[in-house]
Short mmCIF file of N, CA and C and ligand atoms in Angstrom, two decimals:
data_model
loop_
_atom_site.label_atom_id
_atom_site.label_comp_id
_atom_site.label_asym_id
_atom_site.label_seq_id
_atom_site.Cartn_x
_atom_site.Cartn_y
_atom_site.Cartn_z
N UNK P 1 21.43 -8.28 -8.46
CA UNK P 1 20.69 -9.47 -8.92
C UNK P 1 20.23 -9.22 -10.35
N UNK P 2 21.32 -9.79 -11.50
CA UNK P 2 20.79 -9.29 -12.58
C UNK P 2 19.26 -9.96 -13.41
N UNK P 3 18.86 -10.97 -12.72
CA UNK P 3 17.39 -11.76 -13.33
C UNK P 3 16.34 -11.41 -12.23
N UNK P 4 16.57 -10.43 -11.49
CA UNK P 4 15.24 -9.80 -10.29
C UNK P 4 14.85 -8.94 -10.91
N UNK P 5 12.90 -9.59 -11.05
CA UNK P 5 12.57 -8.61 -12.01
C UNK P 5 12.27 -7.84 -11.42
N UNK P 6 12.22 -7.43 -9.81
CA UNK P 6 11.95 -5.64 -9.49
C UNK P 6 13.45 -4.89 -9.81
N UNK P 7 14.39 -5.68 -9.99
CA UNK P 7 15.81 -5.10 -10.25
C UNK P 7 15.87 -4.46 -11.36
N UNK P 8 15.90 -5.13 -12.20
CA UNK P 8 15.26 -4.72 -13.96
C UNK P 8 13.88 -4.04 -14.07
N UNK P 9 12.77 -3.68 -13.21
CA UNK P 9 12.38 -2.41 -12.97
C UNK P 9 13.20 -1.44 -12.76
N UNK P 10 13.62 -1.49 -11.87
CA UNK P 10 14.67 -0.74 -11.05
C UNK P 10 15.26 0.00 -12.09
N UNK P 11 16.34 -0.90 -12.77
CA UNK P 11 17.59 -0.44 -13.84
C UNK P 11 16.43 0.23 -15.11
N UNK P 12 15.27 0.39 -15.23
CA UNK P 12 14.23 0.43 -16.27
C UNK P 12 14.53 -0.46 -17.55
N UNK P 13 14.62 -1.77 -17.36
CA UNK P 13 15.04 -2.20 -18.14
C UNK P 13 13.54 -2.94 -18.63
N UNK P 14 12.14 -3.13 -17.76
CA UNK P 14 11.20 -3.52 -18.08
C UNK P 14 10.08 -2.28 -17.83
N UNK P 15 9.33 -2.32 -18.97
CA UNK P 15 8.32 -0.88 -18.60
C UNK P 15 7.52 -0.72 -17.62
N UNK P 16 6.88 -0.12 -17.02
CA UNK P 16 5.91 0.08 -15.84
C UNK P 16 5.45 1.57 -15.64
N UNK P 17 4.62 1.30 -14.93
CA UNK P 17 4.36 2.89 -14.73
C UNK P 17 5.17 3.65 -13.30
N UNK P 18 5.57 4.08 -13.44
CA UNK P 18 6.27 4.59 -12.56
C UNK P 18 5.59 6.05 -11.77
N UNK P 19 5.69 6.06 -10.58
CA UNK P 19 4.21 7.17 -9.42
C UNK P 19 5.78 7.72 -8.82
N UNK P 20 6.94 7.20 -8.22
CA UNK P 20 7.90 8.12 -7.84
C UNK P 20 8.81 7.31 -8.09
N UNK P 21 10.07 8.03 -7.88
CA UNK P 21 11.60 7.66 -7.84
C UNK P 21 12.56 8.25 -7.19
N UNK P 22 13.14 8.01 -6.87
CA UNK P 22 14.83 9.10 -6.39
C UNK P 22 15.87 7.99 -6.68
N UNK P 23 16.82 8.60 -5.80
CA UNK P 23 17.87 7.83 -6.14
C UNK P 23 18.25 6.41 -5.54
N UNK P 24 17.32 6.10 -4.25
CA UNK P 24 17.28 5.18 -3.35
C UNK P 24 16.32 4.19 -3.67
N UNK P 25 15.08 4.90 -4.23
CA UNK P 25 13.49 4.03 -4.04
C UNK P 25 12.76 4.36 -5.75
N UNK P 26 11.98 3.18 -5.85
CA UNK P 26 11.33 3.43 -6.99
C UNK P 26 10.01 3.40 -6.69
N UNK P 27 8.93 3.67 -7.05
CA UNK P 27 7.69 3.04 -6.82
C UNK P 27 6.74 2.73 -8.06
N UNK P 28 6.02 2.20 -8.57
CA UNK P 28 5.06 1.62 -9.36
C UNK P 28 4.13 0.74 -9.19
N UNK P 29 3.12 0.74 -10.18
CA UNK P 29 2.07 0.32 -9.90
C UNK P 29 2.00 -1.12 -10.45
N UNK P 30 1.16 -1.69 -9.44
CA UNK P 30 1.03 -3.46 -9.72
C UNK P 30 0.37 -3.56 -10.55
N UNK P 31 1.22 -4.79 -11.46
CA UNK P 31 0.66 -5.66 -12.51
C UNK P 31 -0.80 -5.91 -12.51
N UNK P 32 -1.03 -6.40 -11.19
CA UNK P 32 -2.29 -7.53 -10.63
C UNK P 32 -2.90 -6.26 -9.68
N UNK P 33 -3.50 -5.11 -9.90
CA UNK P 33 -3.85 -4.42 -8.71
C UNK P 33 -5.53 -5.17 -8.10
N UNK P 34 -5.11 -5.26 -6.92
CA UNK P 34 -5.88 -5.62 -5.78
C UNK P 34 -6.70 -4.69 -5.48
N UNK P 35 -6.66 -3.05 -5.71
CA UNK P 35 -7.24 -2.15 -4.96
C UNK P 35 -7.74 -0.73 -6.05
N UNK P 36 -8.19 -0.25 -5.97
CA UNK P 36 -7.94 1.23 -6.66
C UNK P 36 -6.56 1.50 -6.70
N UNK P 37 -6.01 1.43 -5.67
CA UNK P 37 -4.73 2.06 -5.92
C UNK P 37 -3.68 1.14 -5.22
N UNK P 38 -2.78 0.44 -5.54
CA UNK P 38 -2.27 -0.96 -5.72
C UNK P 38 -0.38 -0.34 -6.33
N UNK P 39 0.23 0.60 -5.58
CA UNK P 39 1.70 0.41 -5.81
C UNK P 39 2.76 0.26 -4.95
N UNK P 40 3.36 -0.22 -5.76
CA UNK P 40 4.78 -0.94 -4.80
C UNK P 40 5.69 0.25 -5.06
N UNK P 41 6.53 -0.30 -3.66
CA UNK P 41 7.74 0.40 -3.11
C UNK P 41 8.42 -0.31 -3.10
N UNK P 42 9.97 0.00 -3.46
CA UNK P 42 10.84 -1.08 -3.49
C UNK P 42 12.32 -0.37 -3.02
N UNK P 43 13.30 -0.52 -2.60
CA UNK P 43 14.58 0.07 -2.86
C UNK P 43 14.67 -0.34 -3.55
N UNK P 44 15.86 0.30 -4.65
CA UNK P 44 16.37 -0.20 -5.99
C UNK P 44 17.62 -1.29 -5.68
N UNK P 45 18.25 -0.97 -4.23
CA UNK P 45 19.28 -1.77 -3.98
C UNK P 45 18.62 -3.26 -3.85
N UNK P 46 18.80 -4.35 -4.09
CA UNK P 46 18.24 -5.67 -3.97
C UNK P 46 18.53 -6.61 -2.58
N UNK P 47 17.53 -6.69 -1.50
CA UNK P 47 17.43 -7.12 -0.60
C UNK P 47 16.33 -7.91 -0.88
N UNK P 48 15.87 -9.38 -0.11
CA UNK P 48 15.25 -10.72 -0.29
C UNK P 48 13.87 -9.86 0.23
N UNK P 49 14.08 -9.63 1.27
CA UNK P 49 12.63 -9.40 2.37
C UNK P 49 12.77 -8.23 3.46
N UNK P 50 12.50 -7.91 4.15
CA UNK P 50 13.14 -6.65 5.08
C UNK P 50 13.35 -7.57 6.29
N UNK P 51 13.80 -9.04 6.15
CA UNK P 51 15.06 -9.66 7.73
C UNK P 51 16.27 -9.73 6.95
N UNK P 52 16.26 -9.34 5.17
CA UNK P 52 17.77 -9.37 4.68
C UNK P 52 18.61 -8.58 4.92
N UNK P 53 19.05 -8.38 6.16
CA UNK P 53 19.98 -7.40 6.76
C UNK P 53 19.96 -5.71 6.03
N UNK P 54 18.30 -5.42 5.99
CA UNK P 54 18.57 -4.40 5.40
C UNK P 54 19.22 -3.20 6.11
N UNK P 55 19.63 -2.55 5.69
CA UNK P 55 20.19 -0.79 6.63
C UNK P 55 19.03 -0.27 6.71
N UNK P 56 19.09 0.44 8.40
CA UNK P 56 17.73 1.56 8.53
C UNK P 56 17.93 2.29 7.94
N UNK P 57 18.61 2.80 7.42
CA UNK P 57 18.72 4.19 6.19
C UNK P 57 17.43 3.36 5.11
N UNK P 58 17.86 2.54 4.67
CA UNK P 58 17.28 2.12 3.32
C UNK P 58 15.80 1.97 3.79
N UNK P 59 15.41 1.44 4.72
CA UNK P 59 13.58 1.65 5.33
C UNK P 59 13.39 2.27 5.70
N UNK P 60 13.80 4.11 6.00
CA UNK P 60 13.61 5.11 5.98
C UNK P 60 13.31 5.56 5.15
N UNK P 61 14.55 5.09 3.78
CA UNK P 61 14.09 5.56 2.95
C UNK P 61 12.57 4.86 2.22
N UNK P 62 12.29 3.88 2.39
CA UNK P 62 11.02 2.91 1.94
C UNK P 62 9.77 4.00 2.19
N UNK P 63 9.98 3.80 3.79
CA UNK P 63 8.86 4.37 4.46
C UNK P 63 8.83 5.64 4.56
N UNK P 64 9.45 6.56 4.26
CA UNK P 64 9.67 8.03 3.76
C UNK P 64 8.80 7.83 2.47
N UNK P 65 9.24 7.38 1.53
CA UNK P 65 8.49 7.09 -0.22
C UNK P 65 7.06 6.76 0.21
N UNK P 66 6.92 5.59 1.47
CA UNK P 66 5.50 5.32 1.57
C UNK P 66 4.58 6.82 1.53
N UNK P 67 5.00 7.56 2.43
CA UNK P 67 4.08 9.22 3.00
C UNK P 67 4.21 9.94 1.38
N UNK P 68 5.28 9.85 0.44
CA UNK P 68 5.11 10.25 -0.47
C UNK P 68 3.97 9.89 -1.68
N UNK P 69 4.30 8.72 -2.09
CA UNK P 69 3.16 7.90 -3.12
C UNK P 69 2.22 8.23 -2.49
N UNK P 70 1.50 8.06 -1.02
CA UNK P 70 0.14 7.96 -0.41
C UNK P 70 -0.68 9.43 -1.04
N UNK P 71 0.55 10.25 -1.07
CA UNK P 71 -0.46 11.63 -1.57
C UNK P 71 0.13 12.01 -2.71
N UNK P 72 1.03 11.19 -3.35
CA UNK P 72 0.91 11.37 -4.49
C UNK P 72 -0.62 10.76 -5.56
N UNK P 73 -1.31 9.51 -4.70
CA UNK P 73 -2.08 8.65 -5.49
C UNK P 73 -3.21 9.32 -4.81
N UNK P 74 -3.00 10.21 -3.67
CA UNK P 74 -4.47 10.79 -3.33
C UNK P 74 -5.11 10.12 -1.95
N UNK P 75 -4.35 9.65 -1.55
CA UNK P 75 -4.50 8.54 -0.08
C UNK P 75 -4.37 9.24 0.79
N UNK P 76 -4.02 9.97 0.25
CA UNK P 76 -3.09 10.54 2.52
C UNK P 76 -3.95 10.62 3.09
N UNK P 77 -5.40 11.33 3.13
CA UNK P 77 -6.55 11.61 3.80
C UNK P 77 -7.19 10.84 4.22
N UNK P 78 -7.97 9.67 3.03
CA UNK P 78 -8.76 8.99 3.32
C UNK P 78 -8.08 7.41 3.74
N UNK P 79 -7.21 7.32 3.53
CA UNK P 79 -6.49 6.51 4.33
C UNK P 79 -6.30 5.10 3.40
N UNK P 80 -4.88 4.55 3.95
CA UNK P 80 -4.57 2.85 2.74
C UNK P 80 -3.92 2.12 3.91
N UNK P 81 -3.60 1.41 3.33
CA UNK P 81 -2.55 -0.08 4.07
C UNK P 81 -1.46 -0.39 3.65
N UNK P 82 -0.30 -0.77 4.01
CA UNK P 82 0.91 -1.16 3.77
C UNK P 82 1.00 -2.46 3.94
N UNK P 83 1.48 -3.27 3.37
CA UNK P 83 1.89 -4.89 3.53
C UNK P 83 3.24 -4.83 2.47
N UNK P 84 4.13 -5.69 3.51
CA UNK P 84 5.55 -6.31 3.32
C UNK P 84 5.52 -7.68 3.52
N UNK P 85 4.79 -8.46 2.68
CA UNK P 85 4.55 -9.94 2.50
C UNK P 85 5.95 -10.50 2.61
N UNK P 86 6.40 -11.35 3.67
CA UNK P 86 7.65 -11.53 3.73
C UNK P 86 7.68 -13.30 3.91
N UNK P 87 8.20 -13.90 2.84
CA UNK P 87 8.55 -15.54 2.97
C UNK P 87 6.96 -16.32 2.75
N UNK P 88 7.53 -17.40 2.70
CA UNK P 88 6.24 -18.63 2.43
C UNK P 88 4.89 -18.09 2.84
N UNK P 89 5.10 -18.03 4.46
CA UNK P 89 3.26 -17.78 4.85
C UNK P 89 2.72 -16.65 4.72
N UNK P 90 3.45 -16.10 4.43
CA UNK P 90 3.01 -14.95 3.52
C UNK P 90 2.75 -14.52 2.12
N UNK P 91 3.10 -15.70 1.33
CA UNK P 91 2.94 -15.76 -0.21
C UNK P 91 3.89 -14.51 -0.74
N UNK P 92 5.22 -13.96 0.08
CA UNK P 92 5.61 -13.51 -1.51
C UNK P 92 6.19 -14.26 -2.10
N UNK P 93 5.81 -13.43 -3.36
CA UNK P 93 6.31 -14.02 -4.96
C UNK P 93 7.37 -13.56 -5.09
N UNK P 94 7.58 -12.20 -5.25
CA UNK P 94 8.70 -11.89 -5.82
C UNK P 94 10.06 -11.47 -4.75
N UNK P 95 10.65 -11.92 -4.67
CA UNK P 95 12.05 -11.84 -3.72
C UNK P 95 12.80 -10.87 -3.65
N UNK P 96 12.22 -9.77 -3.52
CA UNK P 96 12.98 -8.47 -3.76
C UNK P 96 11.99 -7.85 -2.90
N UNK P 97 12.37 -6.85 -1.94
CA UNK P 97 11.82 -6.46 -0.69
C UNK P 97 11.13 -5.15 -1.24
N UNK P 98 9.62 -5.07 -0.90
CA UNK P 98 8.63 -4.62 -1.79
C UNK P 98 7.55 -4.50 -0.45
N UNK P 99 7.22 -3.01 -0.40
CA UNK P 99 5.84 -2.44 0.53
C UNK P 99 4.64 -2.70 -0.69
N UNK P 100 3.63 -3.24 -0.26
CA UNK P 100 2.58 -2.81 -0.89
C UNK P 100 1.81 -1.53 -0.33
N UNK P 101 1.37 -0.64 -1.09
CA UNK P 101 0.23 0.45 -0.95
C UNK P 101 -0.88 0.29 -1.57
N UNK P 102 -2.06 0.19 -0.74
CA UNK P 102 -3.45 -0.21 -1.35
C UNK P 102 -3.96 0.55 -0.48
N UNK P 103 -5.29 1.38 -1.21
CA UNK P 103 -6.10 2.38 -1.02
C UNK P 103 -7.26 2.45 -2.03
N UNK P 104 -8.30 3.92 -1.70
CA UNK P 104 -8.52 3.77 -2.84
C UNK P 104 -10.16 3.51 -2.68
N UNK P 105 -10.69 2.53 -1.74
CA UNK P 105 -11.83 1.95 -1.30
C UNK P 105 -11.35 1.29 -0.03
N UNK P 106 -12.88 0.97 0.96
CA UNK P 106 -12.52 0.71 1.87
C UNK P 106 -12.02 -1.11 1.91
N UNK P 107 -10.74 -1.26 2.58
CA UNK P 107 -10.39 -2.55 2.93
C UNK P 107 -10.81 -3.18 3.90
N UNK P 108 -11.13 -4.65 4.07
CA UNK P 108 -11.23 -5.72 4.19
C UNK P 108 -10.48 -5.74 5.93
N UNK P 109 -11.32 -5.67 7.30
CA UNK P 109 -10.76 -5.47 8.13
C UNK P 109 -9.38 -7.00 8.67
N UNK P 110 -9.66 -8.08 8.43
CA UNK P 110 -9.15 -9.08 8.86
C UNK P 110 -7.89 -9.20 8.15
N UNK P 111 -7.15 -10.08 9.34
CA UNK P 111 -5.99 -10.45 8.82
C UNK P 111 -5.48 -11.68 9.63
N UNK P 112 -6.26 -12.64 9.54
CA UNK P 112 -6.08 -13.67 10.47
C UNK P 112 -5.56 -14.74 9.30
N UNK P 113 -5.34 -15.84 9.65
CA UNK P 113 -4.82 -16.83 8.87
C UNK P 113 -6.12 -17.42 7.65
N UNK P 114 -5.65 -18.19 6.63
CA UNK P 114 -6.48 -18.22 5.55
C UNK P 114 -7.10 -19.46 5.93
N UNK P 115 -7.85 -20.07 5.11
CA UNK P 115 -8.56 -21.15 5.65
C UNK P 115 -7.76 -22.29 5.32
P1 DGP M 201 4.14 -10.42 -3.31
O1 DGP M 201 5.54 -10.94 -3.58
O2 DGP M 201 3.13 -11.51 -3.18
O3 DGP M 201 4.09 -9.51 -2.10
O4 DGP M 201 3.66 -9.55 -4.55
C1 DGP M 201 4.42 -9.25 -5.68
C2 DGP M 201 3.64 -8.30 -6.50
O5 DGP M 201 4.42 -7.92 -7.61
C3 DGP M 201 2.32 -8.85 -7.09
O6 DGP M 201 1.23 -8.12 -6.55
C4 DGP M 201 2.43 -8.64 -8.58
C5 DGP M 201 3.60 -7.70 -8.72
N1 DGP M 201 4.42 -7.92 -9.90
C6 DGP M 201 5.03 -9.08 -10.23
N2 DGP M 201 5.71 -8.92 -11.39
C7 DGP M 201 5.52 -7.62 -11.77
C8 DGP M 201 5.99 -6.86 -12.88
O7 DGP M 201 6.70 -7.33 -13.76
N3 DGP M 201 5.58 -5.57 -12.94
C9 DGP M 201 4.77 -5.02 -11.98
N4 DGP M 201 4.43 -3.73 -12.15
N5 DGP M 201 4.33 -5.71 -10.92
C10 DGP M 201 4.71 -7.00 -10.82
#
């Protein structure tokens, strides 16, 4: 997807800060952070949402990177949240299949529908 801008993260074709990488997964930190500690996970391969027929290899590899960043940013202990905002009622924005990691301070127990 050459106009996906986590793609063009991806390819480093737009700057960011970058917390890990390999050859499968990238991770960096959000534009808009929500939290103390506010970074995305992404495969670099371009999938919509995680029902876009992704391969369990590739959310292994996601969620492998998740246990990584968490103590890379200092989380592992005191503990964060993962969200994979997927389609409309969920508000994602960007169409490229993306974990959030937020930590950092304590979160907000609810997760019921908005008003
Ligand atoms: P969502 O699709 O709602 O799950 O969230 C997308 C997130 O992506 C949002 O928190 C802001 C972040 N984001 C959007 N564009 C960029 C960008 O160009 N760079 C970075 N680092 N983050 C971005």
């Amino acid at each position: 997807m050459s106009d996906c801008i986590f793609c063009r993260i991806a390819r480093g074709e737009i700057p960011t800060t970058v917390v890990y990488e390999d050859d499968d997964v990238i991770a960096f930190e959000d534009v808009n952070p929500q939290m103390p500690v506010h970074t995305l996970i992404i495969p670099k391969q371009h999938y919509a949402h995680i029902g876009d027929d992704v391969p369990s290899e590739v959310l292994g590899k996601v969620f492998s990177a998740v246990k990584t960043v968490a103590a890379l940013k200092g989380v592992e202990q005191t503990g964060y949240r993962i969200i994979a905002n997927t389609g409309k009622d969920a508000c994602q924005t960007v169409h490229h299949l993306h974990v959030h990691l937020l930590g950092g301070a304590r979160l907000p127990l609810g997760m019921g529908p908005a008003d």
